Short mmCIF file of C-alpha atoms and ligand atoms in Angstrom, two decimals:
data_model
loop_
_atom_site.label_atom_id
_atom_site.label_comp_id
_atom_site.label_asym_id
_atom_site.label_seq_id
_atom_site.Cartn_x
_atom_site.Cartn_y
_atom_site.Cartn_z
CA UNK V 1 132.31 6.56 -54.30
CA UNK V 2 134.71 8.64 -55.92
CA UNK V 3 136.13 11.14 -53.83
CA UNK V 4 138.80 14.14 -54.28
CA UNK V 5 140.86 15.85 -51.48
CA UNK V 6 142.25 19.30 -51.12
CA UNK V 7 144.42 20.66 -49.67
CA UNK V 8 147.59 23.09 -48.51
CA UNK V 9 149.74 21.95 -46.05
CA UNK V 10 151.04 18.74 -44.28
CA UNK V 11 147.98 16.35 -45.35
CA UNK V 12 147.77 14.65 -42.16
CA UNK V 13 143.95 14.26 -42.22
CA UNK V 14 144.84 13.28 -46.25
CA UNK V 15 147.12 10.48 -44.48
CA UNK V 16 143.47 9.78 -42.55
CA UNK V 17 141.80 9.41 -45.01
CA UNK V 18 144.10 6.94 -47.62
CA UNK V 19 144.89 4.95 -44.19
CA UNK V 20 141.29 4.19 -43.23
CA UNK V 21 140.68 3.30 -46.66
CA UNK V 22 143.32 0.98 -46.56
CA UNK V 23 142.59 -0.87 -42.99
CA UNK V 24 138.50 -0.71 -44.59
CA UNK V 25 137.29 1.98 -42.10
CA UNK V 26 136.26 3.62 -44.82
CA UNK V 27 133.99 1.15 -47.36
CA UNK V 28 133.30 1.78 -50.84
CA UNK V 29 135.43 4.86 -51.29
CA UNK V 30 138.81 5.78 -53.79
CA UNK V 31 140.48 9.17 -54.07
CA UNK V 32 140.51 9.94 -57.80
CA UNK V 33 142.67 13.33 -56.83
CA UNK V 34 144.41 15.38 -54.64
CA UNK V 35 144.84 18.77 -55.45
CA UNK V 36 147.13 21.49 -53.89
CA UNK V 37 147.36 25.12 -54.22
CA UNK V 38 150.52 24.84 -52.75
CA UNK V 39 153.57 23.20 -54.85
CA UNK V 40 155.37 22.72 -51.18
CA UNK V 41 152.64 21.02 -49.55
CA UNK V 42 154.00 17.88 -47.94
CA UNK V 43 150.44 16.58 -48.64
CA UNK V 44 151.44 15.96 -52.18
CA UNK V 45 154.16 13.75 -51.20
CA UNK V 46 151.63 11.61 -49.24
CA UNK V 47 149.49 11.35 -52.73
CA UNK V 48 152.50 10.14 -54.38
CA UNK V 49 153.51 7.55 -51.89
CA UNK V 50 149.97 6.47 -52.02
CA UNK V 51 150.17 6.35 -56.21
CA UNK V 52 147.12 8.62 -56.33
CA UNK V 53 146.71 11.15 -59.18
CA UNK V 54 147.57 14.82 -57.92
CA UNK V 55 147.46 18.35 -59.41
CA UNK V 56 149.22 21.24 -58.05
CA UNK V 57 147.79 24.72 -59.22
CA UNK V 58 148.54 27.82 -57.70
CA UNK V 59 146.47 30.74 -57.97
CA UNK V 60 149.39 33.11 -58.44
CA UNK V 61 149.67 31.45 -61.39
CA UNK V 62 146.17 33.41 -63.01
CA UNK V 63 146.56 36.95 -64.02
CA UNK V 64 143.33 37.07 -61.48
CA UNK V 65 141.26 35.04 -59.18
CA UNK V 66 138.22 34.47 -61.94
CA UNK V 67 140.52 32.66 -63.88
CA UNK V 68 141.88 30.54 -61.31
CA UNK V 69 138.43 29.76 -60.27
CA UNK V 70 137.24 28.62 -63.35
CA UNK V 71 140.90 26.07 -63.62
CA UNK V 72 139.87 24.79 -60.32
CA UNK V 73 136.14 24.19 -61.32
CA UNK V 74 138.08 22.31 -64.62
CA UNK V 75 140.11 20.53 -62.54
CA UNK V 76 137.81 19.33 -60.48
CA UNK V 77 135.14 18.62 -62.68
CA UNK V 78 137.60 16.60 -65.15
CA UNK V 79 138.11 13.88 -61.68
CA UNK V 80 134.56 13.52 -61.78
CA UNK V 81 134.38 13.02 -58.10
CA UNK V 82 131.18 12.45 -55.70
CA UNK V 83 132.47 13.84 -52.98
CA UNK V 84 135.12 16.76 -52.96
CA UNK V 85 136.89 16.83 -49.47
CA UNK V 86 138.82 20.25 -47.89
CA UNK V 87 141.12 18.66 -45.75
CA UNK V 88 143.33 21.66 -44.82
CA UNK V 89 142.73 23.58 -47.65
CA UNK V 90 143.03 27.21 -47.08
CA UNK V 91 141.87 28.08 -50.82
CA UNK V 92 138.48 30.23 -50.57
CA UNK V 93 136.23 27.59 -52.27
CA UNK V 94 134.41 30.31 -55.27
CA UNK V 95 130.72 29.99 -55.78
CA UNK V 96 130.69 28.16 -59.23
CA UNK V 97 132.37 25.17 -57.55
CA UNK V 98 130.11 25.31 -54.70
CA UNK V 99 127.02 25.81 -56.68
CA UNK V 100 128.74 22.87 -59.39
CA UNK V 101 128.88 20.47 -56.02
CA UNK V 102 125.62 21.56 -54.01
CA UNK V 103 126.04 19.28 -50.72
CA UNK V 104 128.58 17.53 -52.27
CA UNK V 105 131.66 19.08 -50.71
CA UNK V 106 132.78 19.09 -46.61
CA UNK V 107 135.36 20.50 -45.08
CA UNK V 108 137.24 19.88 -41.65
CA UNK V 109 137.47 22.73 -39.67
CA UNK V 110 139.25 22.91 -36.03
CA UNK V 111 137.06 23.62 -33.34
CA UNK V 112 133.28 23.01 -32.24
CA UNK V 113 131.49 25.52 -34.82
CA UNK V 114 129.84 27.88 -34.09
CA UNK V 115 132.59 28.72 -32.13
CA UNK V 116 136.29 29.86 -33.43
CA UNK V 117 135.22 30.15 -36.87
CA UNK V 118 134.34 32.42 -39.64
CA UNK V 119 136.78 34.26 -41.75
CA UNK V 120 140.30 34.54 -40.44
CA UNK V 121 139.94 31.38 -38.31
CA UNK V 122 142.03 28.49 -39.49
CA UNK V 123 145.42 27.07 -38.76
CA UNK V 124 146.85 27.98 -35.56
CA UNK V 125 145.21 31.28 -35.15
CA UNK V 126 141.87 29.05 -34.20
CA UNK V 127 143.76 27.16 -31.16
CA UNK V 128 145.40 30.83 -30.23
CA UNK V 129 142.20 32.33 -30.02
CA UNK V 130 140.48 29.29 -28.00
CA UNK V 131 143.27 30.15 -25.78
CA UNK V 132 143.27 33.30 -25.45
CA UNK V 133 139.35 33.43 -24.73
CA UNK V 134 139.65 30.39 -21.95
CA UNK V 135 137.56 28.05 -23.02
CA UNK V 136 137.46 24.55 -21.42
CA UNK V 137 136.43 22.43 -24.10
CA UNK V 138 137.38 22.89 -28.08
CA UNK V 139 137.32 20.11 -31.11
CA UNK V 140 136.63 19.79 -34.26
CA UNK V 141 133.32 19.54 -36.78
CA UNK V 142 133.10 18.96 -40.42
CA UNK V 143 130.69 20.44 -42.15
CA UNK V 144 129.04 20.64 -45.53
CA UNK V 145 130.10 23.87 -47.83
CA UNK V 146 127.99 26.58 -48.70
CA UNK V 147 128.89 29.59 -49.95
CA UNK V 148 129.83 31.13 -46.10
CA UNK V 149 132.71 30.13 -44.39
CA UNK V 150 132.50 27.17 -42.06
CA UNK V 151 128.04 28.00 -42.74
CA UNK V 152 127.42 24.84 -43.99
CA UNK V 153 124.84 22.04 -41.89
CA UNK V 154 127.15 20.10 -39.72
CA UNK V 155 128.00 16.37 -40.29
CA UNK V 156 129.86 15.45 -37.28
CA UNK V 157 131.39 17.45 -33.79
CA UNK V 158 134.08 15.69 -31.38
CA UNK V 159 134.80 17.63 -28.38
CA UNK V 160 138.51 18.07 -26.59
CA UNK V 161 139.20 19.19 -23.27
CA UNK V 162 141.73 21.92 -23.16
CA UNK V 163 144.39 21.43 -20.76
CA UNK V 164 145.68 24.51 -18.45
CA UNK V 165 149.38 23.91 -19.97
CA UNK V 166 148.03 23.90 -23.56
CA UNK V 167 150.27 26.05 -26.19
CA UNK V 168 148.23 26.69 -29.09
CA UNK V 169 150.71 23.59 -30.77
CA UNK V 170 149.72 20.51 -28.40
CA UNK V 171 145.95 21.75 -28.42
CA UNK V 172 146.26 21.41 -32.69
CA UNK V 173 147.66 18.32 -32.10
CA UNK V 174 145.45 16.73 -29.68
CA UNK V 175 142.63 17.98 -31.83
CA UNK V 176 144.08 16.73 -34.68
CA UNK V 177 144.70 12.79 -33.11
CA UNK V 178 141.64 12.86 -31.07
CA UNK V 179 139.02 14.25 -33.47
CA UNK V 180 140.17 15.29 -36.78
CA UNK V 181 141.09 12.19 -37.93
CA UNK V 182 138.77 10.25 -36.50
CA UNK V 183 135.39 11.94 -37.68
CA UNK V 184 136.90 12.85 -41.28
CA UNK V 185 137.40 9.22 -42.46
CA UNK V 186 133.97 8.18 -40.70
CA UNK V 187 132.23 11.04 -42.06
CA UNK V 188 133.51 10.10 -45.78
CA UNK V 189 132.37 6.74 -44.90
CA UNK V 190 128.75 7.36 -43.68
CA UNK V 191 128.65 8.98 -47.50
CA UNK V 192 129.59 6.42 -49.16
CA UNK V 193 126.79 4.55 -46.97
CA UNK V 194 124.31 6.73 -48.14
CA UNK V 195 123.71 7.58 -44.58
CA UNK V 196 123.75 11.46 -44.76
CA UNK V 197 121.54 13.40 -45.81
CA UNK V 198 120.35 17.09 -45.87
CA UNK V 199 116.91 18.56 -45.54
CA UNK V 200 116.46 21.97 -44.29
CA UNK V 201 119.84 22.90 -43.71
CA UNK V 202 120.27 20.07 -41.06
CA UNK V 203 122.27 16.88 -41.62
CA UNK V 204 120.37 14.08 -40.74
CA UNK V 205 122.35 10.64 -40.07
CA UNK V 206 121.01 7.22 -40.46
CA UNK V 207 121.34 5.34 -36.95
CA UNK V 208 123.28 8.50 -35.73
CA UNK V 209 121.71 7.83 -32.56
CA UNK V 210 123.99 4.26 -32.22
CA UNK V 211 127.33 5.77 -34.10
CA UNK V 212 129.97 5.57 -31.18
CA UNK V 213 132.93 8.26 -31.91
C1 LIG C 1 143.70 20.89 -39.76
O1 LIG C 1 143.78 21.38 -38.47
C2 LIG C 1 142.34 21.16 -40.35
O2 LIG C 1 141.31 21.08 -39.42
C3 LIG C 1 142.49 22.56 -40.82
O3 LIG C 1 143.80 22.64 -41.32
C4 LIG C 1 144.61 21.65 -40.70
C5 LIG C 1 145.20 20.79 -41.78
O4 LIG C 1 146.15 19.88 -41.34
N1 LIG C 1 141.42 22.92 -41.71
P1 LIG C 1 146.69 18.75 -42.32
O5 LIG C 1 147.21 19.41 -43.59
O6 LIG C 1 145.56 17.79 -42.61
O7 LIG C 1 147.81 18.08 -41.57
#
């Protein structure tokens, strides 16, 4: 399975994902791209370390966001990918890639959805809020794309305690070591195993029942 990866900031669940292909938790799989909308992202320097094929496109770049949309649909449709993977991306996927990749895209998103997420929820701001509102538990799911945010049937959830000495920092972090990049690479994987599928908005899992994560 070809896969591609996007993203916008420090590409640790990237790092994930190109380890656990290497160490063969993830079978079957290469990354044919990483793209960033970010030309800082340290993400890219992970892609080049790993010699994988990377494009950098900004939207500020387009005299307006139809026009970036379309490059990003061309860019993406040029990798030919099977799977296209939002690992930290904070670009607003638009409809015509959704629609281009229907069930075909998933995206990693910080806490146990439906909670702490929607619109305006992603980086920190999701641990400050799960803070802030005092909940006990918080993790992360991933998710397939539709064209909501974080709407899309769910593939995998991890719970995290939260800790009564949490800063909205350690909780990311913890999240990040104890679920992110752990049901990421294994979600790619159960793709590639042709163990996912979708019928009625649900995600059913082959043998989900015996996975132990
Ligand atoms: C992660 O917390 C991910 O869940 C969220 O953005 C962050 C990206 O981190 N969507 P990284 O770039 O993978 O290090």
């Amino acid at each position: 399975m070809k896969i591609a990866v996007l993203v916008s900031g420090g590409g640790t669940n990237l790092q994930a994902i190109i380890d656990a292909i290497s160490d063969g938790t993830i079978t079957n799989t290469e990354i044919c791209l990483v793209y960033s909308n970010n030309p800082g992202a340290y993400a890219i320097e992970r892609a080049k370390k790993a010699g994988i094929p990377y494009v950098v496109k900004s939207p500020r770049e387009f005299d307006d966001r139809a026009s970036f949309n379309e490059a990003l649909l061309g860019i993406l449709k040029d990798a030919e990918p099977d799977l296209v993977v939002l690992a930290g991306c904070l670009v607003v996927i638009p409809e015509c890639v959704v629609r281009a990749f229907p069930n075909r895209i998933i995206n990693i998103h910080p806490s146990l959805i439906p909670s702490f997420c929607g619109t305006g929820f992603y980086g920190l701001k999701v641990h400050e809020m799960v803070l802030e509102r005092g909940v006990r538990v918080s993790g992360a799911t991933v998710h397939f794309v539709d064209e909501g945010t974080d709407t899309g049937p769910i593939i995998l959830q991890k719970a995290v305690s939260v800790r009564a000495d949490d800063t909205p920092q350690l909780l990311q972090r913890r999240i990040m070591e104890q679920a992110e990049w752990k049901i990421l690479p294994l979600a790619i994987n159960l793709i590639a195993l042709g163990r996912v599928k979708v019928t009625d908005r649900k995600v059913v899992i082959d043998g989900y029942d015996s996975l132990e994560y």
